[in-house]
mmCIF file of C-alpha atoms in Angstrom:
data_model
loop_
_atom_site.group_PDB
_atom_site.id
_atom_site.type_symbol
_atom_site.label_atom_id
_atom_site.label_comp_id
_atom_site.label_asym_id
_atom_site.label_seq_id
_atom_site.Cartn_x
_atom_site.Cartn_y
_atom_site.Cartn_z
ATOM 1 C CA UNK A 1 93.987 107.014 -129.591
ATOM 2 C CA UNK A 2 93.365 109.403 -125.989
ATOM 3 C CA UNK A 3 88.694 108.398 -126.815
ATOM 4 C CA UNK A 4 89.632 104.761 -126.681
ATOM 5 C CA UNK A 5 91.959 105.085 -123.572
ATOM 6 C CA UNK A 6 88.915 106.707 -121.879
ATOM 7 C CA UNK A 7 86.700 104.209 -122.729
ATOM 8 C CA UNK A 8 89.979 101.317 -122.060
ATOM 9 C CA UNK A 9 90.162 103.086 -118.241
ATOM 10 C CA UNK A 10 86.371 103.491 -117.656
ATOM 11 C CA UNK A 11 86.117 99.563 -118.075
ATOM 12 C CA UNK A 12 88.453 99.145 -115.665
ATOM 13 C CA UNK A 13 87.025 101.541 -112.819
ATOM 14 C CA UNK A 14 83.643 99.508 -113.585
ATOM 15 C CA UNK A 15 85.311 96.296 -113.472
ATOM 16 C CA UNK A 16 87.248 96.922 -110.134
ATOM 17 C CA UNK A 17 84.471 98.813 -108.276
ATOM 18 C CA UNK A 18 82.502 95.179 -109.128
ATOM 19 C CA UNK A 19 85.713 93.567 -107.996
ATOM 20 C CA UNK A 20 84.896 95.588 -104.406
ATOM 21 C CA UNK A 21 81.926 95.741 -104.432
ATOM 22 C CA UNK A 22 81.233 91.488 -104.542
ATOM 23 C CA UNK A 23 84.251 90.521 -102.421
ATOM 24 C CA UNK A 24 82.004 93.633 -99.670
ATOM 25 C CA UNK A 25 78.987 91.276 -100.544
ATOM 26 C CA UNK A 26 81.025 88.401 -99.925
ATOM 27 C CA UNK A 27 83.029 89.539 -97.200
ATOM 28 C CA UNK A 28 79.402 90.370 -95.554
ATOM 29 C CA UNK A 29 77.687 87.412 -96.178
ATOM 30 C CA UNK A 30 81.021 85.344 -94.572
ATOM 31 C CA UNK A 31 80.199 86.925 -90.876
ATOM 32 C CA UNK A 32 81.185 85.348 -88.319
ATOM 33 C CA UNK A 33 84.879 83.777 -89.926
ATOM 34 C CA UNK A 34 86.647 84.226 -86.501
ATOM 35 C CA UNK A 35 85.212 83.587 -82.678
ATOM 36 C CA UNK A 36 83.115 86.124 -80.918
ATOM 37 C CA UNK A 37 83.878 87.868 -77.582
ATOM 38 C CA UNK A 38 80.735 88.086 -75.846
ATOM 39 C CA UNK A 39 82.540 90.698 -72.816
ATOM 40 C CA UNK A 40 79.772 90.549 -69.278
ATOM 41 C CA UNK A 41 80.245 93.315 -66.695
ATOM 42 C CA UNK A 42 79.944 90.540 -64.028
ATOM 43 C CA UNK A 43 82.144 88.177 -62.158
ATOM 44 C CA UNK A 44 81.540 84.297 -63.180
ATOM 45 C CA UNK A 45 78.773 82.515 -61.653
ATOM 46 C CA UNK A 46 76.530 85.376 -61.249
ATOM 47 C CA UNK A 47 72.820 85.782 -63.124
ATOM 48 C CA UNK A 48 74.486 87.451 -66.176
ATOM 49 C CA UNK A 49 77.648 85.037 -66.551
ATOM 50 C CA UNK A 50 75.348 82.105 -66.176
ATOM 51 C CA UNK A 51 72.397 83.054 -69.279
ATOM 52 C CA UNK A 52 75.727 84.522 -71.307
ATOM 53 C CA UNK A 53 77.620 80.843 -71.563
ATOM 54 C CA UNK A 54 74.887 79.197 -72.243
ATOM 55 C CA UNK A 55 73.639 81.400 -75.527
ATOM 56 C CA UNK A 56 77.929 80.790 -75.963
ATOM 57 C CA UNK A 57 77.429 77.833 -76.317
ATOM 58 C CA UNK A 58 73.675 77.610 -78.112
ATOM 59 C CA UNK A 59 75.283 80.622 -80.570
ATOM 60 C CA UNK A 60 78.467 79.068 -81.618
ATOM 61 C CA UNK A 61 76.603 75.934 -82.451
ATOM 62 C CA UNK A 62 74.561 77.471 -84.555
ATOM 63 C CA UNK A 63 77.182 79.901 -86.591
ATOM 64 C CA UNK A 64 80.153 77.599 -86.486
ATOM 65 C CA UNK A 65 82.293 80.091 -84.758
ATOM 66 C CA UNK A 66 83.445 80.257 -81.072
ATOM 67 C CA UNK A 67 81.711 82.412 -79.032
ATOM 68 C CA UNK A 68 83.659 83.082 -76.195
ATOM 69 C CA UNK A 69 82.418 84.726 -72.004
ATOM 70 C CA UNK A 70 85.005 87.538 -70.976
ATOM 71 C CA UNK A 71 84.316 88.881 -67.936
ATOM 72 C CA UNK A 72 84.764 92.023 -67.059
ATOM 73 C CA UNK A 73 84.110 92.926 -63.608
ATOM 74 C CA UNK A 74 83.956 96.604 -61.745
ATOM 75 C CA UNK A 75 81.832 99.739 -61.391
ATOM 76 C CA UNK A 76 78.368 97.937 -61.020
ATOM 77 C CA UNK A 77 79.223 96.615 -65.221
ATOM 78 C CA UNK A 78 80.206 99.831 -66.575
ATOM 79 C CA UNK A 79 83.558 99.166 -67.446
ATOM 80 C CA UNK A 80 82.203 95.859 -69.111
ATOM 81 C CA UNK A 81 80.183 98.326 -70.884
ATOM 82 C CA UNK A 82 82.455 100.928 -71.470
ATOM 83 C CA UNK A 83 85.118 98.644 -73.218
ATOM 84 C CA UNK A 84 82.675 97.110 -75.918
ATOM 85 C CA UNK A 85 80.904 100.986 -76.264
ATOM 86 C CA UNK A 86 85.082 101.447 -77.641
ATOM 87 C CA UNK A 87 85.198 98.239 -79.825
ATOM 88 C CA UNK A 88 85.126 98.527 -83.576
ATOM 89 C CA UNK A 89 81.410 97.656 -84.610
ATOM 90 C CA UNK A 90 82.545 94.295 -86.315
ATOM 91 C CA UNK A 91 80.141 91.676 -84.555
ATOM 92 C CA UNK A 92 82.871 90.333 -83.194
ATOM 93 C CA UNK A 93 82.861 91.889 -79.699
ATOM 94 C CA UNK A 94 79.408 92.060 -78.648
ATOM 95 C CA UNK A 95 78.220 93.100 -74.623
ATOM 96 C CA UNK A 96 75.704 91.637 -72.388
ATOM 97 C CA UNK A 97 73.517 94.493 -70.987
ATOM 98 C CA UNK A 98 71.427 93.940 -67.908
ATOM 99 C CA UNK A 99 68.590 95.803 -66.130
ATOM 100 C CA UNK A 100 72.052 97.821 -64.073
ATOM 101 C CA UNK A 101 73.523 99.432 -67.538
ATOM 102 C CA UNK A 102 69.790 101.525 -67.549
ATOM 103 C CA UNK A 103 69.420 102.345 -64.111
ATOM 104 C CA UNK A 104 73.018 103.190 -64.317
ATOM 105 C CA UNK A 105 72.624 105.966 -66.752
ATOM 106 C CA UNK A 106 70.666 108.182 -64.192
ATOM 107 C CA UNK A 107 72.239 106.991 -60.643
ATOM 108 C CA UNK A 108 75.676 107.232 -61.956
ATOM 109 C CA UNK A 109 76.087 111.700 -61.974
ATOM 110 C CA UNK A 110 79.455 110.823 -64.558
ATOM 111 C CA UNK A 111 79.645 107.764 -66.904
ATOM 112 C CA UNK A 112 82.710 107.015 -69.743
ATOM 113 C CA UNK A 113 79.328 105.608 -72.311
ATOM 114 C CA UNK A 114 76.183 105.763 -73.105
ATOM 115 C CA UNK A 115 73.329 103.000 -73.478
ATOM 116 C CA UNK A 116 71.171 104.237 -76.104
ATOM 117 C CA UNK A 117 73.809 105.749 -78.242
ATOM 118 C CA UNK A 118 76.940 103.728 -78.608
ATOM 119 C CA UNK A 119 75.244 100.443 -78.345
ATOM 120 C CA UNK A 120 72.951 99.224 -81.135
ATOM 121 C CA UNK A 121 70.536 95.926 -79.730
ATOM 122 C CA UNK A 122 70.024 92.459 -80.879
ATOM 123 C CA UNK A 123 68.384 90.614 -79.097
ATOM 124 C CA UNK A 124 67.046 90.551 -75.982
ATOM 125 C CA UNK A 125 67.892 87.306 -74.284
ATOM 126 C CA UNK A 126 65.911 85.761 -71.239
ATOM 127 C CA UNK A 127 64.472 87.676 -68.026
ATOM 128 C CA UNK A 128 64.064 86.893 -64.210
ATOM 129 C CA UNK A 129 61.441 88.319 -62.351
ATOM 130 C CA UNK A 130 62.192 88.849 -58.078
ATOM 131 C CA UNK A 131 60.297 87.621 -55.646
ATOM 132 C CA UNK A 132 59.499 89.293 -52.576
ATOM 133 C CA UNK A 133 59.787 86.847 -49.457
ATOM 134 C CA UNK A 134 59.517 87.340 -46.312
ATOM 135 C CA UNK A 135 60.872 85.581 -42.716
ATOM 136 C CA UNK A 136 58.163 83.212 -41.649
ATOM 137 C CA UNK A 137 58.622 85.099 -38.302
ATOM 138 C CA UNK A 138 56.124 88.276 -39.618
ATOM 139 C CA UNK A 139 52.572 87.744 -39.387
ATOM 140 C CA UNK A 140 52.380 87.858 -43.322
ATOM 141 C CA UNK A 141 50.783 85.610 -45.828
ATOM 142 C CA UNK A 142 50.483 88.514 -48.680
ATOM 143 C CA UNK A 143 50.981 91.845 -50.458
ATOM 144 C CA UNK A 144 48.445 93.418 -49.464
ATOM 145 C CA UNK A 145 49.083 92.157 -46.021
ATOM 146 C CA UNK A 146 53.055 93.505 -46.356
ATOM 147 C CA UNK A 147 51.776 96.657 -47.144
ATOM 148 C CA UNK A 148 49.491 97.141 -44.452
ATOM 149 C CA UNK A 149 52.200 95.797 -42.069
ATOM 150 C CA UNK A 150 54.654 98.182 -43.287
ATOM 151 C CA UNK A 151 51.995 101.154 -42.997
ATOM 152 C CA UNK A 152 51.464 100.083 -39.438
ATOM 153 C CA UNK A 153 54.757 100.294 -38.195
ATOM 154 C CA UNK A 154 56.177 102.981 -40.611
ATOM 155 C CA UNK A 155 60.112 102.747 -40.448
ATOM 156 C CA UNK A 156 60.320 99.964 -38.820
ATOM 157 C CA UNK A 157 59.994 96.560 -41.303
ATOM 158 C CA UNK A 158 63.083 96.450 -43.655
ATOM 159 C CA UNK A 159 64.162 95.380 -46.663
ATOM 160 C CA UNK A 160 67.476 93.997 -47.491
ATOM 161 C CA UNK A 161 69.108 94.263 -50.646
ATOM 162 C CA UNK A 162 72.196 92.843 -52.857
ATOM 163 C CA UNK A 163 73.685 96.885 -52.615
ATOM 164 C CA UNK A 164 72.782 100.334 -53.429
ATOM 165 C CA UNK A 165 71.192 101.032 -57.037
ATOM 166 C CA UNK A 166 70.595 97.158 -57.737
ATOM 167 C CA UNK A 167 67.293 95.898 -59.407
ATOM 168 C CA UNK A 168 66.965 94.098 -55.813
ATOM 169 C CA UNK A 169 67.136 97.152 -53.885
ATOM 170 C CA UNK A 170 65.446 99.084 -57.150
ATOM 171 C CA UNK A 171 62.435 97.071 -56.926
ATOM 172 C CA UNK A 172 61.755 97.760 -53.303
ATOM 173 C CA UNK A 173 62.195 101.795 -54.314
ATOM 174 C CA UNK A 174 59.726 101.253 -56.156
ATOM 175 C CA UNK A 175 57.162 99.349 -54.496
ATOM 176 C CA UNK A 176 57.575 101.866 -51.829
ATOM 177 C CA UNK A 177 56.628 105.380 -54.391
ATOM 178 C CA UNK A 178 53.260 103.079 -55.693
ATOM 179 C CA UNK A 179 52.016 102.022 -52.306
ATOM 180 C CA UNK A 180 52.936 104.695 -49.734
ATOM 181 C CA UNK A 181 54.913 103.030 -47.544
ATOM 182 C CA UNK A 182 57.785 103.809 -45.628
ATOM 183 C CA UNK A 183 60.637 100.331 -45.384
ATOM 184 C CA UNK A 184 63.810 100.512 -44.309
ATOM 185 C CA UNK A 185 66.555 99.524 -47.387
ATOM 186 C CA UNK A 186 69.184 97.712 -45.080
ATOM 187 C CA UNK A 187 72.145 96.927 -48.076
ATOM 188 C CA UNK A 188 73.992 94.077 -48.366
ATOM 189 C CA UNK A 189 77.409 93.834 -50.412
ATOM 190 C CA UNK A 190 76.056 91.213 -52.831
ATOM 191 C CA UNK A 191 72.339 89.298 -52.166
ATOM 192 C CA UNK A 192 73.921 85.744 -50.634
ATOM 193 C CA UNK A 193 75.150 88.048 -47.983
ATOM 194 C CA UNK A 194 71.359 89.608 -47.572
ATOM 195 C CA UNK A 195 69.566 86.434 -47.866
ATOM 196 C CA UNK A 196 71.493 85.204 -45.107
ATOM 197 C CA UNK A 197 70.580 87.524 -42.720
ATOM 198 C CA UNK A 198 67.164 87.182 -43.811
ATOM 199 C CA UNK A 199 67.322 84.245 -43.001
ATOM 200 C CA UNK A 200 68.326 84.612 -39.832
ATOM 201 C CA UNK A 201 65.484 87.287 -39.105
ATOM 202 C CA UNK A 202 67.910 89.936 -39.176
ATOM 203 C CA UNK A 203 66.357 91.773 -41.909
ATOM 204 C CA UNK A 204 62.033 91.028 -42.044
ATOM 205 C CA UNK A 205 61.692 90.880 -46.099
ATOM 206 C CA UNK A 206 63.577 91.530 -50.193
ATOM 207 C CA UNK A 207 63.204 91.770 -53.485
ATOM 208 C CA UNK A 208 64.978 89.094 -54.795
ATOM 209 C CA UNK A 209 66.162 87.326 -57.559
ATOM 210 C CA UNK A 210 63.643 84.191 -58.519
ATOM 211 C CA UNK A 211 66.781 81.656 -58.752
ATOM 212 C CA UNK A 212 68.375 82.901 -55.513
ATOM 213 C CA UNK A 213 65.309 82.462 -52.810
ATOM 214 C CA UNK A 214 63.242 79.585 -54.608
ATOM 215 C CA UNK A 215 65.467 77.118 -53.108
ATOM 216 C CA UNK A 216 64.144 78.164 -49.093
ATOM 217 C CA UNK A 217 61.043 78.885 -50.501
ATOM 218 C CA UNK A 218 60.581 75.347 -51.154
ATOM 219 C CA UNK A 219 62.370 74.548 -48.280
ATOM 220 C CA UNK A 220 59.945 76.195 -45.810
ATOM 221 C CA UNK A 221 63.095 79.053 -44.112
ATOM 222 C CA UNK A 222 61.214 81.798 -46.334
ATOM 223 C CA UNK A 223 57.460 82.914 -47.280
ATOM 224 C CA UNK A 224 56.830 83.945 -50.786
ATOM 225 C CA UNK A 225 54.196 87.176 -51.650
ATOM 226 C CA UNK A 226 54.345 88.177 -54.934
ATOM 227 C CA UNK A 227 56.801 87.894 -57.728
ATOM 228 C CA UNK A 228 57.032 90.942 -60.076
ATOM 229 C CA UNK A 229 56.527 90.128 -63.346
ATOM 230 C CA UNK A 230 53.283 90.542 -64.765
ATOM 231 C CA UNK A 231 52.607 87.268 -64.960
ATOM 232 C CA UNK A 232 52.278 84.438 -63.308
ATOM 233 C CA UNK A 233 55.697 82.348 -63.366
ATOM 234 C CA UNK A 234 55.258 78.794 -64.716
ATOM 235 C CA UNK A 235 57.837 77.490 -62.212
ATOM 236 C CA UNK A 236 55.946 79.137 -58.992
ATOM 237 C CA UNK A 237 52.281 79.105 -60.554
ATOM 238 C CA UNK A 238 50.481 79.352 -57.259
ATOM 239 C CA UNK A 239 52.425 82.924 -56.295
ATOM 240 C CA UNK A 240 50.626 85.700 -58.055
ATOM 241 C CA UNK A 241 51.766 88.264 -59.576
ATOM 242 C CA UNK A 242 51.751 92.106 -57.452
ATOM 243 C CA UNK A 243 49.905 93.739 -60.457
ATOM 244 C CA UNK A 244 47.114 91.185 -59.434
ATOM 245 C CA UNK A 245 47.222 91.947 -55.574
ATOM 246 C CA UNK A 246 46.557 95.061 -55.618
ATOM 247 C CA UNK A 247 49.339 97.256 -57.359
ATOM 248 C CA UNK A 248 48.312 97.134 -61.284
ATOM 249 C CA UNK A 249 50.710 97.426 -64.037
ATOM 250 C CA UNK A 250 53.174 96.741 -61.233
ATOM 251 C CA UNK A 251 56.284 94.731 -63.334
ATOM 252 C CA UNK A 252 59.898 94.567 -62.412
ATOM 253 C CA UNK A 253 61.943 91.895 -64.181
ATOM 254 C CA UNK A 254 65.871 91.664 -64.400
ATOM 255 C CA UNK A 255 66.768 90.807 -68.461
ATOM 256 C CA UNK A 256 69.590 89.958 -70.245
ATOM 257 C CA UNK A 257 70.307 91.311 -73.945
ATOM 258 C CA UNK A 258 73.389 90.662 -76.061
ATOM 259 C CA UNK A 259 73.721 93.793 -77.148
ATOM 260 C CA UNK A 260 76.978 95.823 -80.315
ATOM 261 C CA UNK A 261 78.590 98.982 -80.183
ATOM 262 C CA UNK A 262 77.029 101.322 -82.309
ATOM 263 C CA UNK A 263 78.028 101.147 -86.173
ATOM 264 C CA UNK A 264 78.042 97.440 -86.596
ATOM 265 C CA UNK A 265 76.517 96.757 -89.745
ATOM 266 C CA UNK A 266 72.476 95.943 -90.084
ATOM 267 C CA UNK A 267 73.748 92.103 -91.646
ATOM 268 C CA UNK A 268 75.681 91.418 -88.693
ATOM 269 C CA UNK A 269 73.333 92.235 -86.218
ATOM 270 C CA UNK A 270 70.112 90.492 -88.383
ATOM 271 C CA UNK A 271 72.508 87.012 -88.273
ATOM 272 C CA UNK A 272 73.203 87.754 -84.455
ATOM 273 C CA UNK A 273 69.461 88.412 -83.227
ATOM 274 C CA UNK A 274 68.600 85.429 -86.388
ATOM 275 C CA UNK A 275 71.165 82.997 -84.264
ATOM 276 C CA UNK A 276 70.292 83.687 -80.715
ATOM 277 C CA UNK A 277 66.378 83.508 -81.550
ATOM 278 C CA UNK A 278 66.441 79.908 -83.245
ATOM 279 C CA UNK A 279 68.733 79.087 -79.938
ATOM 280 C CA UNK A 280 66.187 80.002 -78.205
ATOM 281 C CA UNK A 281 63.718 78.226 -79.001
ATOM 282 C CA UNK A 282 65.612 74.976 -79.314
ATOM 283 C CA UNK A 283 64.855 72.376 -77.404
ATOM 284 C CA UNK A 284 68.857 72.106 -74.637
ATOM 285 C CA UNK A 285 68.321 76.079 -74.256
ATOM 286 C CA UNK A 286 64.586 75.969 -73.274
ATOM 287 C CA UNK A 287 65.759 73.096 -70.814
ATOM 288 C CA UNK A 288 69.037 74.817 -69.461
ATOM 289 C CA UNK A 289 66.348 77.597 -69.110
ATOM 290 C CA UNK A 290 63.547 76.464 -66.739
ATOM 291 C CA UNK A 291 66.564 74.903 -64.896
ATOM 292 C CA UNK A 292 68.159 78.155 -63.854
ATOM 293 C CA UNK A 293 64.513 79.636 -63.471
ATOM 294 C CA UNK A 294 65.966 81.914 -66.831
ATOM 295 C CA UNK A 295 62.193 83.002 -69.188
ATOM 296 C CA UNK A 296 62.761 83.679 -72.488
ATOM 297 C CA UNK A 297 61.584 86.677 -73.608
ATOM 298 C CA UNK A 298 58.250 86.997 -75.476
ATOM 299 C CA UNK A 299 57.868 86.913 -79.759
ATOM 300 C CA UNK A 300 59.350 89.194 -81.769
ATOM 301 C CA UNK A 301 62.672 89.166 -80.687
ATOM 302 C CA UNK A 302 63.839 92.425 -82.730
ATOM 303 C CA UNK A 303 66.610 94.597 -82.766
ATOM 304 C CA UNK A 304 63.483 97.136 -82.446
ATOM 305 C CA UNK A 305 61.469 95.716 -79.693
ATOM 306 C CA UNK A 306 64.650 96.106 -77.563
ATOM 307 C CA UNK A 307 65.118 98.890 -78.370
ATOM 308 C CA UNK A 308 62.129 100.088 -77.423
ATOM 309 C CA UNK A 309 61.995 97.747 -74.364
ATOM 310 C CA UNK A 310 65.813 99.329 -73.246
ATOM 311 C CA UNK A 311 64.306 102.849 -73.758
ATOM 312 C CA UNK A 312 60.815 102.485 -71.589
ATOM 313 C CA UNK A 313 63.432 100.457 -68.956
ATOM 314 C CA UNK A 314 65.715 103.326 -68.915
ATOM 315 C CA UNK A 315 62.545 105.414 -68.189
ATOM 316 C CA UNK A 316 60.930 104.202 -65.657
ATOM 317 C CA UNK A 317 63.977 103.513 -63.337
ATOM 318 C CA UNK A 318 64.932 107.100 -64.048
ATOM 319 C CA UNK A 319 61.942 107.999 -62.718
ATOM 320 C CA UNK A 320 63.155 105.988 -59.956
ATOM 321 C CA UNK A 321 66.536 106.806 -59.093
ATOM 322 C CA UNK A 322 65.201 110.847 -59.076
ATOM 323 C CA UNK A 323 62.601 110.144 -56.763
ATOM 324 C CA UNK A 324 64.587 108.218 -54.055
ATOM 325 C CA UNK A 325 67.427 110.742 -54.386
ATOM 326 C CA UNK A 326 69.914 108.017 -55.699
ATOM 327 C CA UNK A 327 73.410 109.439 -57.178
ATOM 328 C CA UNK A 328 76.645 107.227 -57.562
ATOM 329 C CA UNK A 329 79.202 109.474 -58.331
#
């Protein structure tokens, strides 16, 4: 009798186990079953917010679930990043990371999250090259002339930025390191005031985001000398790269990527990655990117390629921040 009972118990346990495994598999296959939140660490209207909303619409169409953008600005995107790092790793709260997060890792003396340890990479969304622009009053028409002018006038040539520690600022810092020039950094509270003073001639130059300066260049109000991407940009095909202007390997680009809290199941990460890549290859997102000045990532665009890219960015900007002696408490 006891033997029969033991056999019956084993059958029940196996059946329950089978139901549990089946339920888990079924739950995994159904992801997502409710709205997904994309957290942006900046206020609405900026480049990170714009690309997040474009991708959110694409993701919603592909996954058949609402994808909502939530702006949590502050501390150069650190507030939003920390919130997502502490979120449940179930694929329903995601973070739109950027170049700022790799800079902040060295720039800030203390952070309550680690961009490498607390996040799982999902997919790169887009990049934006910076452009070296100068006020037309300067007798400078190329990157080589800009370098020569800086060396002839040490400490006199000014370079504006959207703020200390921004990618625009560090573009200038890495340029100074690679060229051995002494250029005066002039920080502003945002790129808008910086561009305004550049247009007015109060400052001489700036490594601005391409979408921001392109209209001023096209109107003849600013002179563009080069782009900071390794390859020429389709929007300004006649503008040379800094790499081909005497600075081999020079590459600075603002970028945006979807990241999930560490521990997010692999199948969810794969589902999100596939959905993002499908959107990036679609006509609607391609057209929106062209209008906004965004560049689609190279293929393959996988979690592994994103992790490698983030590691490289952390290393590169860590060296720049340390060499420039920058720190934020």
